[in-house]
Each structure stands twice: as C-alpha cells, then as structure tokens.
Short mmCIF file of C-alpha atoms in Angstrom, two decimals:
data_model
loop_
_atom_site.label_atom_id
_atom_site.label_comp_id
_atom_site.label_asym_id
_atom_site.label_seq_id
_atom_site.Cartn_x
_atom_site.Cartn_y
_atom_site.Cartn_z
CA GLU E 1 -2.83 -10.93 19.96
CA PRO E 2 -2.58 -11.43 16.17
CA GLU E 3 -1.30 -8.41 14.28
CA VAL E 4 -1.15 -7.02 10.78
CA THR E 5 2.52 -6.61 9.87
CA GLN E 6 3.89 -4.28 7.21
CA THR E 7 7.32 -4.07 5.61
CA PRO E 8 9.34 -2.01 5.19
CA SER E 9 8.60 0.55 7.88
CA HIS E 10 10.19 3.27 5.75
CA GLN E 11 10.81 3.28 1.99
CA VAL E 12 12.68 5.99 0.12
CA THR E 13 12.35 5.93 -3.67
CA GLN E 14 13.27 8.15 -6.58
CA MET E 15 10.40 9.70 -8.50
CA GLY E 16 9.43 7.54 -11.46
CA GLN E 17 10.52 4.29 -9.83
CA GLU E 18 8.23 1.41 -8.98
CA VAL E 19 7.67 0.49 -5.34
CA ILE E 20 6.03 -2.52 -3.68
CA LEU E 21 4.65 -2.28 -0.17
CA ARG E 22 4.10 -5.54 1.66
CA CYS E 23 1.60 -6.64 4.26
CA VAL E 24 0.88 -9.85 6.12
CA PRO E 25 -2.77 -9.71 7.25
CA ILE E 26 -4.10 -11.59 10.27
CA SER E 27 -4.20 -15.25 9.31
CA ASN E 28 -7.94 -16.03 9.44
CA HIS E 29 -9.00 -12.72 7.87
CA LEU E 30 -10.56 -12.72 4.42
CA TYR E 31 -10.86 -9.00 3.60
CA PHE E 32 -7.84 -6.81 2.97
CA TYR E 33 -7.50 -3.07 2.57
CA TRP E 34 -5.01 -0.32 1.81
CA TYR E 35 -5.34 3.22 3.13
CA ARG E 36 -2.97 6.16 2.99
CA GLN E 37 -2.38 9.23 5.12
CA ILE E 38 -0.59 12.20 3.62
CA LEU E 39 1.20 14.17 6.35
CA GLY E 40 -1.28 16.36 8.22
CA GLN E 41 -4.30 15.01 6.34
CA LYS E 42 -7.04 12.45 6.95
CA VAL E 43 -6.60 8.73 6.48
CA GLU E 44 -8.01 7.91 3.02
CA PHE E 45 -9.34 4.63 1.65
CA LEU E 46 -7.57 3.26 -1.43
CA VAL E 47 -8.85 -0.25 -2.10
CA SER E 48 -10.49 -3.33 -0.63
CA PHE E 49 -9.75 -6.88 -1.76
CA TYR E 50 -11.69 -10.09 -1.27
CA ASN E 51 -11.60 -13.51 -2.89
CA ASN E 52 -8.64 -12.50 -5.05
CA GLU E 53 -10.24 -9.50 -6.58
CA ILE E 54 -10.81 -5.83 -5.89
CA SER E 55 -14.20 -5.32 -4.25
CA GLU E 56 -14.08 -1.52 -4.01
CA LYS E 57 -11.63 1.23 -4.90
CA SER E 58 -11.46 4.96 -4.53
CA GLU E 59 -10.78 7.54 -7.23
CA ILE E 60 -7.24 7.82 -5.84
CA PHE E 61 -6.60 4.20 -6.87
CA ASP E 62 -5.86 4.84 -10.53
CA ASP E 63 -3.90 2.83 -13.09
CA GLN E 64 -0.57 3.45 -11.38
CA PHE E 65 -1.73 1.35 -8.40
CA SER E 66 -2.27 -2.39 -8.25
CA VAL E 67 -2.80 -4.96 -5.50
CA GLU E 68 -2.02 -8.62 -5.35
CA ARG E 69 -2.16 -11.55 -3.02
CA PRO E 70 0.77 -13.52 -4.43
CA ASP E 71 0.56 -16.37 -1.89
CA GLY E 72 -1.52 -17.41 1.10
CA SER E 73 -0.05 -14.87 3.48
CA ASN E 74 1.11 -11.69 1.72
CA PHE E 75 -0.90 -8.78 0.36
CA THR E 76 0.98 -6.19 -1.69
CA LEU E 77 0.41 -2.70 -3.03
CA LYS E 78 2.41 -1.76 -6.11
CA ILE E 79 2.83 1.81 -7.26
CA ARG E 80 4.23 2.16 -10.77
CA SER E 81 6.13 5.30 -11.76
CA THR E 82 5.90 7.04 -8.38
CA LYS E 83 5.19 10.78 -8.11
CA LEU E 84 6.14 13.26 -5.41
CA GLU E 85 2.52 13.38 -4.27
CA ASP E 86 2.59 9.65 -3.51
CA SER E 87 4.66 10.45 -0.42
CA ALA E 88 2.50 9.33 2.51
CA MET E 89 2.06 6.73 5.22
CA TYR E 90 0.43 3.64 3.72
CA PHE E 91 -1.60 1.43 6.03
CA CYS E 92 -2.69 -2.13 5.39
CA ALA E 93 -5.75 -3.47 7.22
CA SER E 94 -7.66 -6.73 7.37
CA SER E 95 -10.96 -8.00 8.73
CA VAL E 96 -12.58 -11.39 9.19
CA GLY E 97 -15.55 -10.40 7.03
CA GLY E 98 -16.92 -7.33 5.32
CA GLY E 99 -19.65 -5.01 6.56
CA LEU E 100 -21.62 -5.27 9.77
CA ASN E 101 -19.69 -5.74 13.02
CA GLN E 102 -16.41 -6.51 11.31
CA PRO E 103 -13.67 -4.31 12.77
CA GLN E 104 -10.73 -3.55 10.55
CA HIS E 105 -7.33 -4.11 12.14
CA PHE E 106 -4.45 -1.95 10.97
CA GLY E 107 -0.72 -2.41 10.67
CA ASP E 108 1.85 0.16 11.78
CA GLY E 109 2.22 1.49 8.26
CA THR E 110 4.96 2.05 5.71
CA ARG E 111 6.22 5.60 5.38
CA LEU E 112 6.88 6.18 1.67
CA SER E 113 9.12 9.09 0.75
CA ILE E 114 9.47 10.01 -2.93
CA LEU E 115 12.50 12.13 -3.80
CA LYS Q 1 -20.54 11.18 -0.31
CA GLN Q 2 -19.81 10.47 3.36
CA GLU Q 3 -18.07 13.26 5.31
CA VAL Q 4 -16.83 12.75 8.88
CA THR Q 5 -16.03 15.65 11.19
CA GLN Q 6 -14.45 15.57 14.62
CA ILE Q 7 -14.48 18.27 17.25
CA PRO Q 8 -12.53 19.54 19.02
CA ALA Q 9 -9.42 19.34 16.86
CA ALA Q 10 -7.26 19.39 19.99
CA LEU Q 11 -7.88 19.06 23.68
CA SER Q 12 -5.60 19.47 26.69
CA VAL Q 13 -6.84 18.35 30.10
CA PRO Q 14 -5.36 17.65 33.54
CA GLU Q 15 -5.02 14.06 34.63
CA GLY Q 16 -8.13 12.56 36.16
CA GLU Q 17 -10.67 14.51 34.12
CA ASN Q 18 -13.53 12.85 32.30
CA LEU Q 19 -13.76 13.98 28.68
CA VAL Q 20 -15.90 13.67 25.59
CA LEU Q 21 -14.75 13.55 21.97
CA ASN Q 22 -17.30 14.22 19.26
CA CYS Q 23 -17.74 12.75 15.79
CA SER Q 24 -20.40 13.57 13.22
CA PHE Q 25 -21.13 11.98 9.86
CA THR Q 26 -23.33 13.11 6.99
CA ASP Q 27 -24.69 9.81 5.64
CA SER Q 28 -26.60 7.77 8.22
CA ALA Q 29 -26.54 4.63 6.03
CA ILE Q 30 -23.55 3.12 7.82
CA TYR Q 31 -22.72 -0.42 8.92
CA ASN Q 32 -20.49 0.50 11.82
CA LEU Q 33 -18.76 3.38 13.56
CA GLN Q 34 -15.23 2.59 14.67
CA TRP Q 35 -12.99 4.56 17.05
CA PHE Q 36 -9.21 4.34 16.77
CA ARG Q 37 -6.20 5.61 18.64
CA GLN Q 38 -3.09 6.75 16.77
CA ASP Q 39 0.21 7.43 18.50
CA PRO Q 40 2.74 9.68 16.70
CA GLY Q 41 4.31 7.88 13.75
CA LYS Q 42 2.39 4.71 14.51
CA GLY Q 43 -0.51 2.74 13.12
CA LEU Q 44 -4.15 2.77 14.12
CA THR Q 45 -5.28 0.81 17.15
CA SER Q 46 -8.95 -0.13 17.14
CA LEU Q 47 -10.64 0.90 20.38
CA LEU Q 48 -14.35 0.29 19.91
CA LEU Q 49 -16.75 -0.64 17.14
CA ILE Q 50 -20.45 0.18 17.33
CA GLN Q 51 -22.81 -1.55 14.93
CA SER Q 52 -25.44 0.62 13.29
CA SER Q 53 -28.16 -1.11 15.35
CA GLN Q 54 -26.39 -0.46 18.66
CA ARG Q 55 -26.47 2.61 20.88
CA GLU Q 56 -23.21 2.19 22.75
CA GLN Q 57 -20.18 0.06 23.47
CA THR Q 58 -17.89 0.02 26.49
CA SER Q 59 -14.32 -1.11 27.01
CA GLY Q 60 -12.68 -0.32 30.33
CA ARG Q 61 -12.63 3.45 30.80
CA LEU Q 62 -13.93 4.05 27.27
CA ASN Q 63 -17.56 4.34 26.28
CA ALA Q 64 -18.71 5.12 22.76
CA SER Q 65 -22.26 6.04 21.83
CA LEU Q 66 -23.96 6.22 18.47
CA ASP Q 67 -27.03 8.17 17.37
CA LYS Q 68 -27.39 7.16 13.75
CA SER Q 69 -30.45 9.31 13.07
CA SER Q 70 -28.62 12.49 14.01
CA GLY Q 71 -25.30 11.36 12.55
CA ARG Q 72 -23.35 11.61 15.79
CA SER Q 73 -21.04 9.52 17.90
CA THR Q 74 -19.21 10.38 21.09
CA LEU Q 75 -16.24 8.79 22.80
CA TYR Q 76 -16.23 9.22 26.55
CA ILE Q 77 -12.95 8.70 28.41
CA ALA Q 78 -13.24 8.40 32.17
CA ALA Q 79 -10.50 9.36 34.62
CA SER Q 80 -8.01 10.35 31.94
CA GLN Q 81 -4.34 9.43 32.31
CA PRO Q 82 -1.15 10.76 30.67
CA GLY Q 83 -0.93 7.48 28.75
CA ASP Q 84 -4.20 8.38 27.02
CA SER Q 85 -2.38 11.17 25.14
CA ALA Q 86 -2.74 10.38 21.43
CA THR Q 87 -4.84 11.25 18.40
CA TYR Q 88 -8.32 9.74 18.42
CA LEU Q 89 -9.94 9.01 15.08
CA CYS Q 90 -13.49 8.02 14.28
CA ALA Q 91 -14.40 6.27 11.07
CA ALA Q 92 -17.79 5.52 9.53
CA GLN Q 93 -18.10 2.33 7.54
CA GLY Q 94 -20.38 2.04 4.54
CA GLY Q 95 -19.75 -0.92 2.25
CA ASN Q 96 -16.18 -2.10 2.68
CA LYS Q 97 -14.47 1.20 3.26
CA LEU Q 98 -13.89 3.35 6.32
CA VAL Q 99 -14.26 7.13 5.99
CA PHE Q 100 -12.17 8.87 8.61
CA GLY Q 101 -12.41 12.15 10.45
CA ALA Q 102 -9.36 14.35 10.91
CA GLY Q 103 -9.01 13.31 14.54
CA THR Q 104 -8.84 14.92 17.96
CA ILE Q 105 -5.36 15.38 19.42
CA LEU Q 106 -5.61 14.69 23.14
CA ARG Q 107 -3.00 15.71 25.68
CA VAL Q 108 -3.45 14.65 29.30
CA LYS Q 109 -1.18 16.58 31.64
CA SER Q 110 0.18 15.00 34.81
#
C-alpha cells in the first residue's frame, strides 16, 4: 500500500538554526499538509497546500515557517531560527482531494528536538 | 472554533471484550469524521472515515458511527485483542484541516 514517507525520523538542532523537514506524499495525491504534536498534547494543524500554494494555515504557522514543493515528489517544511518550543513531532499528510470523503494519510513523523 | 473531546482518556480491558470509544465535537459543520490509531512513537494510521452525510462505517472488527446533529461519534471495537492496544484519535474535518481530540489510550490485557 502506498505510504507517506518522512525524513529524517529524528532531527536534533541548536536553537536559532534553520531546519528543513522532508516528506514524499503518496504519488497521485494533490493535497498536502503539515501537523505537529508537542509531547503529551493534541495533534495540531499547521498548513495545507494545493496547486503550489498555501490553501489554509493556522495561527501557529507564522513567518518562521514556510512550505515548498521543490519538485514533483517532495514537500518540505522549513523552520527558520528555531526556538525551544518548536520541539515536537511533525507529521506530513496527503490526500487525493480536499474536503468530503477524502481521508488524509499520515507519515510516521519527524521528531524535532531543539537544544 | 472547532473543539474535539474524547472520553475516556484511558481504558484497560481484558481480551475479548467489546468496547466503545467516544468523540464529541462542537461545530456540526464538518465534512468528515476520521478515526486514527497511533502506536507509541509512531505516525497516525487511518482506520475509518465517515462522511457528514453517513451514519456509520465498518471495517473488520471496527464500527464507527456519526450523529452530526448532536456532535458525537463512537468507535466500537468488537472482540478486543492485545494487538489493539494503542492510542485512538478522532478528528473532525472542516475545510482542509483536521481538528484532533486528545485521544483514548487503550490497553487490552491478555
């Protein structure tokens, strides 16, 4: 069964550094998402992306975050100038379409640790 | 703003029991209600998706129901097994985003 793959599985970064999290969505999917889960808390929506632009973003997704689809297969989340509170598990997801009856399929996540 | 609540927070049952996990949401204007399983340190595995116009969906020993008017969904697990031990999350979808509950941690004892 096709999967969403995320790399790396664990990223350790010094506070203030830039980090790029990578995702390969399922190949025929057109909608892409990033979520995060701080340890012990709920999974939170960050951003959705369709047709090479952001379609929706949360208030968490401020100017330090950006997303990009640099080629036909990868989908990246960049965090500029990381803070301690950015430490979390980051999940990428994709779906065939948006909205009704379109399940989102998740990767195994990247655990980001900011020191 | 959509809020999703799951009860109980944790549940421990002996193998073979049938069990019900509950999910409630505050805004009934949803597209779908999706149930996930999360194993420790792992990603989210989609179990069932119920469209807003549907009442229930079944997959194997799992049955999920949706009552949009009352803002409730339940996940029924029949004949539970130790391999069912995991955290179960429900998520309500409005627009493009999923809003998640905190999950129910299920432990099935052999």
